[in-house]
Coordinates of C-alpha atoms and ligand atoms in Angstrom, one line a residue:
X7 CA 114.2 -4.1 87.5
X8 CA 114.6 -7.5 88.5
X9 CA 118.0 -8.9 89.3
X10 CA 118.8 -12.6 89.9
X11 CA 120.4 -13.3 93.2
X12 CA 124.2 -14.1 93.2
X13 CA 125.1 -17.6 93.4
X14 CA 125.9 -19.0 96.3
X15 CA 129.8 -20.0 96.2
X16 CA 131.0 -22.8 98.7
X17 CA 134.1 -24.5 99.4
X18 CA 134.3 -28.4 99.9
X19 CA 136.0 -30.5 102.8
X20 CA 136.9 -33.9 103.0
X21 CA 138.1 -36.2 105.5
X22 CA 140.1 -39.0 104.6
X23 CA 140.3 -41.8 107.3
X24 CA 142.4 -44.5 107.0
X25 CA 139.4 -47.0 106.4
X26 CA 139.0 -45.0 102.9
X27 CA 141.0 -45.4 100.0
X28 CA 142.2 -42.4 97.3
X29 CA 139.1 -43.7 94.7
X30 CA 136.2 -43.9 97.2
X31 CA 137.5 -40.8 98.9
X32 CA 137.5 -38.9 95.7
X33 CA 134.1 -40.4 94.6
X34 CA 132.7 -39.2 97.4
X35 CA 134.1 -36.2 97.5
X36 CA 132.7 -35.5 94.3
X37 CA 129.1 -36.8 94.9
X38 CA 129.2 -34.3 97.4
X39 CA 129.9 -31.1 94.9
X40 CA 126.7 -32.8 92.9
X41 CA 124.5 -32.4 95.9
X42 CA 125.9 -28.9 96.3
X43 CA 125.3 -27.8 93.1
X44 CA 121.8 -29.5 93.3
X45 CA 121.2 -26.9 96.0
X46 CA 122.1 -24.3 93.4
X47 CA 125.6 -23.3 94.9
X48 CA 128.7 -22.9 93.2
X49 CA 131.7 -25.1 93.8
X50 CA 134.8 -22.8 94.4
X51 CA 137.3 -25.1 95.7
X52 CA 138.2 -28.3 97.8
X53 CA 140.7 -29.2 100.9
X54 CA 141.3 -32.6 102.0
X55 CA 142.6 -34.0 105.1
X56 CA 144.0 -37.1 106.2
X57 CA 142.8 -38.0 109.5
X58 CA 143.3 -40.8 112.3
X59 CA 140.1 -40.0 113.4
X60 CA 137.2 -37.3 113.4
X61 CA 136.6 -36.5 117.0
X62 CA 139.2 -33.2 116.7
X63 CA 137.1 -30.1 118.0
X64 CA 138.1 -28.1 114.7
X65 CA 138.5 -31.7 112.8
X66 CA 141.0 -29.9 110.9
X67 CA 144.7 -29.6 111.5
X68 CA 146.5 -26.3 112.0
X69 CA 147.8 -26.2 108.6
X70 CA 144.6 -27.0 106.7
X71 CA 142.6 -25.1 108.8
X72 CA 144.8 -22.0 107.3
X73 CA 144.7 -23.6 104.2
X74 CA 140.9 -23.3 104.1
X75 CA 140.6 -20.0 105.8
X76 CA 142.8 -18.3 102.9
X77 CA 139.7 -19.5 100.8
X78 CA 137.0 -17.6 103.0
X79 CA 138.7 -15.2 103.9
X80 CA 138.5 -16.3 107.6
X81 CA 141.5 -16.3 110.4
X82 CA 142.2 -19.6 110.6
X83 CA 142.0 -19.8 114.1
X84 CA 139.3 -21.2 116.7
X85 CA 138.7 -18.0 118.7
X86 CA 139.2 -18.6 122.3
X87 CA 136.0 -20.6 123.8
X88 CA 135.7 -17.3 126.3
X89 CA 134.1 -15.4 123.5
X90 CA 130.3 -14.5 123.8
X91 CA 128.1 -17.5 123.4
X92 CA 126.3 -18.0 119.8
X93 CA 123.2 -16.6 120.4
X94 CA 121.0 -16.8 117.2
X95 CA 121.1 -12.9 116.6
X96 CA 124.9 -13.5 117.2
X97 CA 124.9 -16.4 114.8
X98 CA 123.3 -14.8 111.9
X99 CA 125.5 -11.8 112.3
X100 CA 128.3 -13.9 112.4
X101 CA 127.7 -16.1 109.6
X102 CA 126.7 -12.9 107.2
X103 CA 129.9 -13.5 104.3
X104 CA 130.2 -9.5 104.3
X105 CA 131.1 -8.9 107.5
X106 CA 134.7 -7.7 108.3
X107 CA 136.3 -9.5 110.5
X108 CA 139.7 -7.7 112.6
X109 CA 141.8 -10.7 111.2
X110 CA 141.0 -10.9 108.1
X111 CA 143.1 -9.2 105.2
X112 CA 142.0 -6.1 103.6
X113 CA 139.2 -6.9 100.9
X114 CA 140.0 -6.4 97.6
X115 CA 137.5 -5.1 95.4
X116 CA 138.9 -6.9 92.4
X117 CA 138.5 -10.2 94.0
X118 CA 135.8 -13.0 93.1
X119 CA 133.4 -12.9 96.0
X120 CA 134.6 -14.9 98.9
X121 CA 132.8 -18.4 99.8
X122 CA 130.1 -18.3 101.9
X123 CA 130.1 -21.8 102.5
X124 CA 132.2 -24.7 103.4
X125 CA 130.5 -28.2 103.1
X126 CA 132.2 -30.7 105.0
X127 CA 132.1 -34.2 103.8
X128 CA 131.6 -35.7 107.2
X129 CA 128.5 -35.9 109.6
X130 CA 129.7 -32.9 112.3
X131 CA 129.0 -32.2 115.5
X132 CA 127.8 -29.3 116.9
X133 CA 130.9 -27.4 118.5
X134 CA 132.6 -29.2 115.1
X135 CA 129.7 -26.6 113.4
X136 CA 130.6 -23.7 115.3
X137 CA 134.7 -24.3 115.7
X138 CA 135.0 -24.5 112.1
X139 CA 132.3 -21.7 111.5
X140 CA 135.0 -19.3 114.2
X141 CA 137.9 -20.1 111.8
X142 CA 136.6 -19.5 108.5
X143 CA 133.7 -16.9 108.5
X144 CA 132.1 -19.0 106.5
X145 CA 128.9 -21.1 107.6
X146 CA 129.3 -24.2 107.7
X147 CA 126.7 -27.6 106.8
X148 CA 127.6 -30.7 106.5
X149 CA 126.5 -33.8 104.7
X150 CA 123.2 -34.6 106.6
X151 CA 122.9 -30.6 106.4
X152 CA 122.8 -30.9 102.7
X153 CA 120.6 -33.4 102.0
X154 CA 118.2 -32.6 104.1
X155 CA 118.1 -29.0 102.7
X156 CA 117.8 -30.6 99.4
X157 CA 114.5 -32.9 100.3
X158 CA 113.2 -29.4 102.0
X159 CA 113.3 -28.0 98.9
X160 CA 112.5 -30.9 96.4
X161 CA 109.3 -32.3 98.3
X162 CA 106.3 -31.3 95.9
X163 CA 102.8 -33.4 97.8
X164 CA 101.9 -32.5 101.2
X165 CA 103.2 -35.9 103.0
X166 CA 106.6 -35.0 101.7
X167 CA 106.4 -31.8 102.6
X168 CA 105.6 -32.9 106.5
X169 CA 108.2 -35.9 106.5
X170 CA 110.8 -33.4 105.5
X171 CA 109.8 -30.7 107.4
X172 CA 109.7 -33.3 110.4
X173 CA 113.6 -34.4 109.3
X174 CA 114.7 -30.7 109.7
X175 CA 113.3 -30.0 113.0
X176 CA 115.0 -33.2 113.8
X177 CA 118.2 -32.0 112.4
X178 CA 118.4 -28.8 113.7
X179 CA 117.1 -29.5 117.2
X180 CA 120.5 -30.9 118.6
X181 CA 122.7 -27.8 117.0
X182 CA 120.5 -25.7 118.9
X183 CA 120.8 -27.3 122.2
X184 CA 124.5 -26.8 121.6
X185 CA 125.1 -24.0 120.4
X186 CA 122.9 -21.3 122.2
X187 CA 124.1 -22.0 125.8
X188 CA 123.3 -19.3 128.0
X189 CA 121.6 -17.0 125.5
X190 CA 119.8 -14.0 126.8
X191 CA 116.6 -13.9 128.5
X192 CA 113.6 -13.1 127.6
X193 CA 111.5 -10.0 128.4
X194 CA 107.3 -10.2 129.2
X195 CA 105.4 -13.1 128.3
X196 CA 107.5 -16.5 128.9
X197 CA 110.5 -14.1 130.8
X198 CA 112.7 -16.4 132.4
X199 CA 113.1 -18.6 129.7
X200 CA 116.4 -18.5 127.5
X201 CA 115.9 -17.7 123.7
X202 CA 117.1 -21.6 123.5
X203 CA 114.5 -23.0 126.0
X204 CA 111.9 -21.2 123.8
X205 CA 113.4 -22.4 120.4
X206 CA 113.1 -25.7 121.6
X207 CA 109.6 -25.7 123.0
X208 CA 108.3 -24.4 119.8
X209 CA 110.4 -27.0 117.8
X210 CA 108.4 -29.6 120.3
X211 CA 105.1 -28.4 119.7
X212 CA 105.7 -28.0 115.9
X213 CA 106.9 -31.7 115.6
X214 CA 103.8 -32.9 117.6
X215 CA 101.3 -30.9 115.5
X216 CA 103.5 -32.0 112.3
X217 CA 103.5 -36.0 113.6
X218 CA 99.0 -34.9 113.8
X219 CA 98.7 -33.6 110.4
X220 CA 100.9 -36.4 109.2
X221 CA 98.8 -39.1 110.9
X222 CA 96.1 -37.7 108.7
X223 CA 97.5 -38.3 105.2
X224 CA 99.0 -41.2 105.6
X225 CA 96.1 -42.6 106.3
X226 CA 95.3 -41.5 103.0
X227 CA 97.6 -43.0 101.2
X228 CA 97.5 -45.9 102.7
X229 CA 93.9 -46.0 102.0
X230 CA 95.3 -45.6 98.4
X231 CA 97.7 -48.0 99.0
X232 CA 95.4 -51.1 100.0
X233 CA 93.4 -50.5 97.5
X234 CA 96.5 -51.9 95.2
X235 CA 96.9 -54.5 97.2
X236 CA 96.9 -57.9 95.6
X237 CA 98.3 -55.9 92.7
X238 CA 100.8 -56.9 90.2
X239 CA 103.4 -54.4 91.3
X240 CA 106.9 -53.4 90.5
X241 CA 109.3 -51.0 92.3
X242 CA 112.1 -49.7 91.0
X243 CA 114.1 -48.8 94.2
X244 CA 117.8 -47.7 93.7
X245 CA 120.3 -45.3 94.1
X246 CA 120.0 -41.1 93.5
X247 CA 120.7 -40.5 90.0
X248 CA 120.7 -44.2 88.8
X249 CA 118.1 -44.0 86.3
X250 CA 115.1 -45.0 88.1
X251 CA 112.7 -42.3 86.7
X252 CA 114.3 -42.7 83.0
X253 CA 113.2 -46.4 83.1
X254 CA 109.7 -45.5 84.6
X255 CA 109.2 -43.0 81.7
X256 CA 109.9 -45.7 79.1
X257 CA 108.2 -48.5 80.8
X258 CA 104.8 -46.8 81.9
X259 CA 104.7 -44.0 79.1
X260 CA 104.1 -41.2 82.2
X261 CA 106.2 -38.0 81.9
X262 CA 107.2 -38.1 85.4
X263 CA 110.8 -36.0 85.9
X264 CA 113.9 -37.2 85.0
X265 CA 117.3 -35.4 85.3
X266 CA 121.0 -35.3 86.2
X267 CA 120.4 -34.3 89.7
X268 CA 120.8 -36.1 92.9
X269 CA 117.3 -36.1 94.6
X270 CA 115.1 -35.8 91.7
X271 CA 112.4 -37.8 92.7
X272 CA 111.2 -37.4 96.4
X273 CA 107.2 -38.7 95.5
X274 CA 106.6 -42.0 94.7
X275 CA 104.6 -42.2 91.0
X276 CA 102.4 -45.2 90.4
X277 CA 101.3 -46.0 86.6
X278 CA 100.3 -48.8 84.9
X279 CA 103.1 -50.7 82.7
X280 CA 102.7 -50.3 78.8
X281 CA 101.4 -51.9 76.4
X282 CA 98.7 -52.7 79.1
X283 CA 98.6 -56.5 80.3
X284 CA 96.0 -58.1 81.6
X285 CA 95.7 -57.8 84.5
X286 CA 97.8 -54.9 84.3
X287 CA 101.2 -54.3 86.0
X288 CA 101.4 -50.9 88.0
X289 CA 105.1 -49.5 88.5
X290 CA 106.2 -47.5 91.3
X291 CA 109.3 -45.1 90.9
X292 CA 110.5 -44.1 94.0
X293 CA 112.9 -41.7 96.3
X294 CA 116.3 -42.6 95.2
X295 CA 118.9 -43.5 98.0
X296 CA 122.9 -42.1 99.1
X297 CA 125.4 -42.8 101.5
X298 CA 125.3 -41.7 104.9
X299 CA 121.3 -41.0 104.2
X300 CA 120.3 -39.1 107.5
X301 CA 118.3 -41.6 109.6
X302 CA 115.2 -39.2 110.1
X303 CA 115.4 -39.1 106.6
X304 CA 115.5 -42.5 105.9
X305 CA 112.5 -43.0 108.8
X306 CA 110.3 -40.1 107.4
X307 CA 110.1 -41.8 103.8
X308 CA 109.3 -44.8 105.3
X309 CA 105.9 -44.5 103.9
X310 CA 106.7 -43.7 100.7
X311 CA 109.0 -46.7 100.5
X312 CA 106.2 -48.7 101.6
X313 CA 105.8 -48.8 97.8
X314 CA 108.7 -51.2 98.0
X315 CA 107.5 -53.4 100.4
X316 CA 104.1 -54.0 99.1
X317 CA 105.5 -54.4 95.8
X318 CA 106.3 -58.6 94.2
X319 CA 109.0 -57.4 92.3
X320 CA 111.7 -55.1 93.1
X321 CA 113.9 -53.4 90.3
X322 CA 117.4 -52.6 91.7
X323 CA 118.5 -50.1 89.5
X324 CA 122.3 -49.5 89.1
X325 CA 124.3 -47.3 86.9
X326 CA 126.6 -49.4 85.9
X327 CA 128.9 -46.7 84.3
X328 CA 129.8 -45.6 88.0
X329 CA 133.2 -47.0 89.0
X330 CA 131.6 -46.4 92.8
X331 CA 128.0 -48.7 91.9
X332 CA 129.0 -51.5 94.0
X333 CA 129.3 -49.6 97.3
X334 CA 126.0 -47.4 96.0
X335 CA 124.5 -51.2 95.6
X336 CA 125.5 -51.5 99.0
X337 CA 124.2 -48.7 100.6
X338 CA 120.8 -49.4 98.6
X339 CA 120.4 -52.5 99.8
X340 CA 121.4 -51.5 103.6
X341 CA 118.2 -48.7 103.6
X342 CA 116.1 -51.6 102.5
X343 CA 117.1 -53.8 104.9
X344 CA 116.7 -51.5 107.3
X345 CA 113.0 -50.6 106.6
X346 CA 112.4 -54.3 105.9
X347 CA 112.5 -54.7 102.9
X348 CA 114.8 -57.2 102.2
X349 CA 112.8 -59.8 101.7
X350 CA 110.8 -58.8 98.9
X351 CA 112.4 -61.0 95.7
X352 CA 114.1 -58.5 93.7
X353 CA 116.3 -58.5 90.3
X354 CA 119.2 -56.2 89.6
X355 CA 119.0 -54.3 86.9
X356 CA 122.5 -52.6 85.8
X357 CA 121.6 -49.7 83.5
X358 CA 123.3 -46.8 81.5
X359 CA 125.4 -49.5 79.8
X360 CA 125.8 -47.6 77.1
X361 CA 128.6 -46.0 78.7
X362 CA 130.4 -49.3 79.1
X363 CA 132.9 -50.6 77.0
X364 CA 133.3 -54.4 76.0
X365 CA 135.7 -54.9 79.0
X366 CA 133.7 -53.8 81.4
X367 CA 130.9 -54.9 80.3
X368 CA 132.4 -58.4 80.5
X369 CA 133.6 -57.8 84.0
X370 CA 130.1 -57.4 85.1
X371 CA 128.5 -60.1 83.5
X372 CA 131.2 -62.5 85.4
X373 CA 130.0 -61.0 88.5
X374 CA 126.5 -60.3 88.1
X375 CA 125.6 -63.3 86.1
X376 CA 122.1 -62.9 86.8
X377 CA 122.1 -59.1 86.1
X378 CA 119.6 -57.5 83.7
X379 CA 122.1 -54.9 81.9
X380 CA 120.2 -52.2 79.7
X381 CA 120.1 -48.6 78.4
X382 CA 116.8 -46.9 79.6
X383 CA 117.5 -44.9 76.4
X384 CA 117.5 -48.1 74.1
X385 CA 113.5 -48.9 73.4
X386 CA 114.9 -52.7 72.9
X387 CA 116.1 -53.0 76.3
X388 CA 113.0 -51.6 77.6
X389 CA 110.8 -54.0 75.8
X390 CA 112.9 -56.7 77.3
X391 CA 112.6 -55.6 80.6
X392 CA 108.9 -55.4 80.5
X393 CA 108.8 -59.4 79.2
X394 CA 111.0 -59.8 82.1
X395 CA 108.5 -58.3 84.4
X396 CA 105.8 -60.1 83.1
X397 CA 107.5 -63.3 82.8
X398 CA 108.0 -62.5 86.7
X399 CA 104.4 -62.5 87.2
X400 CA 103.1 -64.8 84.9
X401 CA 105.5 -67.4 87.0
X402 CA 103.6 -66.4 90.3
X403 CA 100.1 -66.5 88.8
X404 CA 97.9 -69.7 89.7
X405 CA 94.9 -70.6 87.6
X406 CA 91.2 -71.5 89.1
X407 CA 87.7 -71.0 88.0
X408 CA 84.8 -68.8 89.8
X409 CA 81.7 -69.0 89.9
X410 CA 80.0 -65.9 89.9
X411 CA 76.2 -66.0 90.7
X412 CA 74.1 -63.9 88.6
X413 CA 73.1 -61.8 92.1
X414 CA 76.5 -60.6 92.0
X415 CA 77.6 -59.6 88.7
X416 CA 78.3 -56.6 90.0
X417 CA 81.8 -58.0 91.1
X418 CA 82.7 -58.5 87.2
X419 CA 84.8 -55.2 87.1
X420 CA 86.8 -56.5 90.4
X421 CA 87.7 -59.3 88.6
X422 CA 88.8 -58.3 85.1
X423 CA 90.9 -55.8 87.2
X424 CA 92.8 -57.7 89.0
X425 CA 92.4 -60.9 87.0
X426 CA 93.2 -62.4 83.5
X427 CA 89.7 -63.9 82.6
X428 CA 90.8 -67.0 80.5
X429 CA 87.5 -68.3 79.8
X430 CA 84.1 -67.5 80.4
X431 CA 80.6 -69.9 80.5
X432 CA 77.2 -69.8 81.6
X433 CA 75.6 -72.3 83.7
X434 CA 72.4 -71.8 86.1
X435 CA 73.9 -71.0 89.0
X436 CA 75.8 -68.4 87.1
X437 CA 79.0 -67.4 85.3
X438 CA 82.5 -69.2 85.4
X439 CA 84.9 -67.9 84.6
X440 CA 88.4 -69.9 84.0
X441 CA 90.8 -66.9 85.7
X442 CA 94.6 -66.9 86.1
X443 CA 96.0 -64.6 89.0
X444 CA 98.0 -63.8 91.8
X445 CA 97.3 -66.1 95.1
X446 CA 96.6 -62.8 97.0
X447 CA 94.5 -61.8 94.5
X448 CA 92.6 -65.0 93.6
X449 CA 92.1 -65.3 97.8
X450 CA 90.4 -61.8 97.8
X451 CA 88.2 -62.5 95.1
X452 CA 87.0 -65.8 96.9
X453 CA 86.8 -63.6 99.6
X454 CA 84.4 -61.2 97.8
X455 CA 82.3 -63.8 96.0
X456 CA 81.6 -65.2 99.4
X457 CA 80.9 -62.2 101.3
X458 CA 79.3 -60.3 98.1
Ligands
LIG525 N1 123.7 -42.6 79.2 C1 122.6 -42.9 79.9 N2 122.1 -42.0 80.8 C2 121.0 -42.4 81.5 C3 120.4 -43.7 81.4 N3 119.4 -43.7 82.2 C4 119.3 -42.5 82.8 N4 120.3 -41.7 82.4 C5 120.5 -40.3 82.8 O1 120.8 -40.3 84.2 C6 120.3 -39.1 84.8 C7 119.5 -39.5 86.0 O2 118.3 -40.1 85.6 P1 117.0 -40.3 86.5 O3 116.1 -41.2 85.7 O4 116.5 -38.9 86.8 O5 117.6 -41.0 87.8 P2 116.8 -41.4 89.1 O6 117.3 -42.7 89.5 O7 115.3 -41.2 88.9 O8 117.4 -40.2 90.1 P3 116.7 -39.5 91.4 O9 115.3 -39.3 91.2 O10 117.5 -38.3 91.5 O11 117.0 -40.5 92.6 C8 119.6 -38.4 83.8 O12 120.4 -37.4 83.3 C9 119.3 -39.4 82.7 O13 119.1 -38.9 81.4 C10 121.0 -44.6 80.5 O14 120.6 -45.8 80.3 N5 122.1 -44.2 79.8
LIG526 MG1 114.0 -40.1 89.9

C-alpha cells in the first residue's frame, strides 16, 4: 500500500534590524513562507525578533529563543560548547524530529507533530546553524539554504542541473568546515584523515569534475546561442513570481510553465513572437530573481542570463499589485547590474494590473510615466505589448540593398531569416534585394556575401 509521506512542518524566524521597517519586514517575512511552501513544507508558526545587530551566537534573545523552542519542542538553551563536536553521524542523529531529548517535556500523543524545521529569515553563520539547531531540536536552513534547495530541485536541462549542483557544494562546503571539527578518524584506506578532511576533498574533486562537464555544455549553448546572434531578441527578465512566463505564453503561443510559485522557471525558453514578423522576433523567458539571491547562485545562472545580455530589448517585468515591487525592482535591477547587464536598453513593464484599483493605478503612472502597465491575462494588452516590441525594432532597423550574385543564392534563406526583404530585382550580376534589418545583422550578411 502506498502512503504519502507526511508533510514537512517548519516554523519561521525573522530578524528585524533597525534598518527595516514593520511593512518590508512583514513582506519579507512572508515571501519567505512562499519559498517554504514551494519546497513542499508546511508553515506552522512564526517568531520575530528585533535586533541591533545579527552577529549574536544564538541570534536570538533568551526569551525568544524559549519562545521558539516551546514550538519544537526543543530546550531553549545553547548546550554548553563542551559537548561532543557535530560529527555528521552525530548531526543526523541530532537533527532526527523524533528523538527525545532529557529536556524536553513529555510527548503527548494527542499533539500535532512537532516542527522539524525552523527557517530563519537571515543569511546564518555556521555556529548560528548549529547554536540555534542545540536549542530547538529542530534543523535549521536559512534563506540561502532555501533557495538553493529549491533551484536543486526545480532545475529540469542538464546545465541547470550542474550550475545548481555546483551552488550547493558551494553552500554546504563552509558549514562543513565549521561544524565537524575534530571528527573521528578514519580507519584503512585514507586513515589519518578526519571524516571532515575527506568530506571536503571529495566536495573538491566533485566541483572540478562538475566545473569539466559544465565547460562542455555551455559550449553548447553558446554554440546555440551565436547562432541567434544578430537576432531580433527580447528578454523578459524580472522578479520570481512576477509574471514573466504568463506573458511569454501569450506573446510566443509556447506552453512553457506558469504558476504561483517562487522559482518556477529555472531554464531559459526561446520562441519566436506571434503572429510571426518578418524577420521574426524570438523571446526569451528567463530565471526570475529575489532578494538576498545567493551569489553562487546568481554566478551559476550567469549563462543562462546571457539571454539577457545578448538580447536588444529587455522586458522588466513587475507585479505591480505587490505593495513590495519597488524594492523587488530594485533587487532586479542590482543582479543585472551585477552580471552586466545594465546596459542593455530595457522598458518596464508593470503587470497584473488588474489587481489595481484607480488610485493606485494613478500613483504609478505619476511615477512610472514611461511604464508599460498590462494584464498578461488581458489578450489587448498583450497585443499592445507585441506592437511595442516591434515598434522597438522597427526603430533600430536600417535599410540597404544586396546584391546577391547568382553563385551564391544559396545565402537566400540567411537572408529572409534574419531580414525583411523589401524588394527584390534581377540584374546580371544577380539579385538585389532592397532589405531592412538590424546593423548587426545587415553587417553579417555583408560579411557572408563577401566571404560566400
Ligand atoms: N491577476 C494576475 N495574475 C497574473 C498575471 N500575470 C501572471 N499572473 C499570475 O502570477 C503567478 C506567477 O506567474 P508566472 O508567469 O509563473 O511568473 P514568473 O515571473 O514566470 O515566475 P517564476 O518563473 O517563478 O520566476 C501565476 O499564478 C500567474 O497566473 C496578471 O496579469 N494578473
Ligand atoms: Mg516563470
Amino acid at each position: 500500500m502506498e502512503t504519502t509521506p507526511p508533510i514537512p512542518r517548519a516554523v519561521l524566524v525573522g530578524i528585524q534590524t533597525p534598518d527595516i521597517d514593520d511593512v518590508a519586514h512583514e513582506a519579507s517575512l512572508e515571501e519567505l513562507g512562499r519559498l517554504v511552501k514551494t519546497l513542499g513544507y508546511e508553515v506552522v508558526g512564526s517568531v520575530s525578533q528585533k535586533r541591533e545587530g545579527t552577529g549574536a551566537a544564538s541570534l536570538l534573545g533568551a526569551g525568544k529563543l524559549e519562545e521558539l523552542a516551546a514550538l519544537t519542542g526543543g530546550s531553549g538553551v545553547v548546550t554548553s560548547m563542551a559537548t561532543p563536536p557535530m560529527t555528521k553521524a552525530r548531526k543526523r542523529f541530532e537533527t532526527t524530529p523524533d528523538t527525545p531529548r532529557p529536556s524536553s517535556p513529555e510527548p503527548d500523543p494527542d499533539a500535532p507533530p512537532r516542527p522539524e524545521f525552523v527557517i530563519v529569515d537571515h543569511e546564518l553563520s555556521p555556529s548560528q546553524i548549529r547554536n540555534l539547531e542545540r536549542a530547538t531540536g529542530a534543523q535549521v536552513l536559512d534563506r540561502t539554504g532555501v533557495i538553493v534547495e529549491i533551484f536543486h530541485r526545480h532545475a529540469n536541462t542538464r546545465e541547470a542541473k550542474l550550475q545548481v549542483e555546483m551552488a550547493r557544494l558551494k553552500y554546504v562546503a563552509p558549514r562543513l568546515r565549521e561544524s565537524g571539527t575534530g571528527g573521528g578518524r578514519q580507519q584503512g584506506p585514507g586513515a589519518g584523515e578526519s571524516h571532515l578532511d575527506l568530506d571536503r576533498r571529495k566536495i573538491r574533486d566533485r566541483l572540478a569534475e562538475l566545473k569539466t562537464q559544465l565547460e562542455a555544455v555551455q559550449r553548447d549553448s553558446d554554440q546555440r546561442r551565436s547562432a541567434r546572434r544578430d537576432q531580433l531578441r527580447v528578454a523578459l527578465v524580472g522578479y520570481t513570481n512576477a509574471g514573466k512566463s504568463s506573458l511569454m505564453r501569450a506573446l510566443t503561443g509556447s506552453q512553457v510553465l506558469v504558476q504561483d510559485k517562487l522559482f518556477a522557471t529555472l531554464d531559459t525558453t526561446v520562441r519566436t513572437l506571434q503572429p510571426e514578423t518578418r524577420p521574426r522576433v524570438l523571446v526569451s523567458d528567463t530565471v526570475g530573481f529575489i532578494k538576498q539571491l545567493p551569489h553562487d547562485l546568481v554566478a551559476s545562472f550567469r549563462s543562462t542570463l546571457s539571454e539577457a545580455l545578448e538580447a536588444s530589448l529587455l522586458l522588466f517585468v513587475v507585479d505591480a499589485s505587490d505593495p513590495t515591487y519597488e524594492a523587488q525592482l530594485e533587487v532586479s535591477r542590482s543582479v543585472l547590474r551585477e552580471i552586466g547587464a545594465d546596459t542593455v536598453p530595457s522598458r518596464l513593464v508593470l503587470n497584473k494590473m488588474d489587481r489595481v484599483d484607480a488610485t493606485r493605478r494613478a500613483a504609478l503612472l505619476e511615477k512610472h510615466p514611461d511604464a508599460i502597465m498590462l494584464s498578461a491575462h488581458a489578450p489587448e494588452d498583450v497585443s499592445a505589448l507585441r506592437e511595442t516590441i516591434i515598434a522597438f525594432f522597427e526603430a533600430e532597423m536600417v535599410d540597404d540593398v544586396l546584391v546577391l550574385p547568382y553563385a551564391k543564392q544559396k545565402l537566400i534563406g540567411e537572408i529572409y531569416e534574419s531580414a525583411r526583404v523589401l524588394s527584390e530585382d534581377h540584374d546580371e550580376t544577380g539579385r538585389v534585394l532592397k532589405v531592412r534589418a538590424l546593423p548587426g545583422a545587415m553587417a553579417r550578411l555583408r560579411r557572408s556575401l563577401a566571404a560566400g
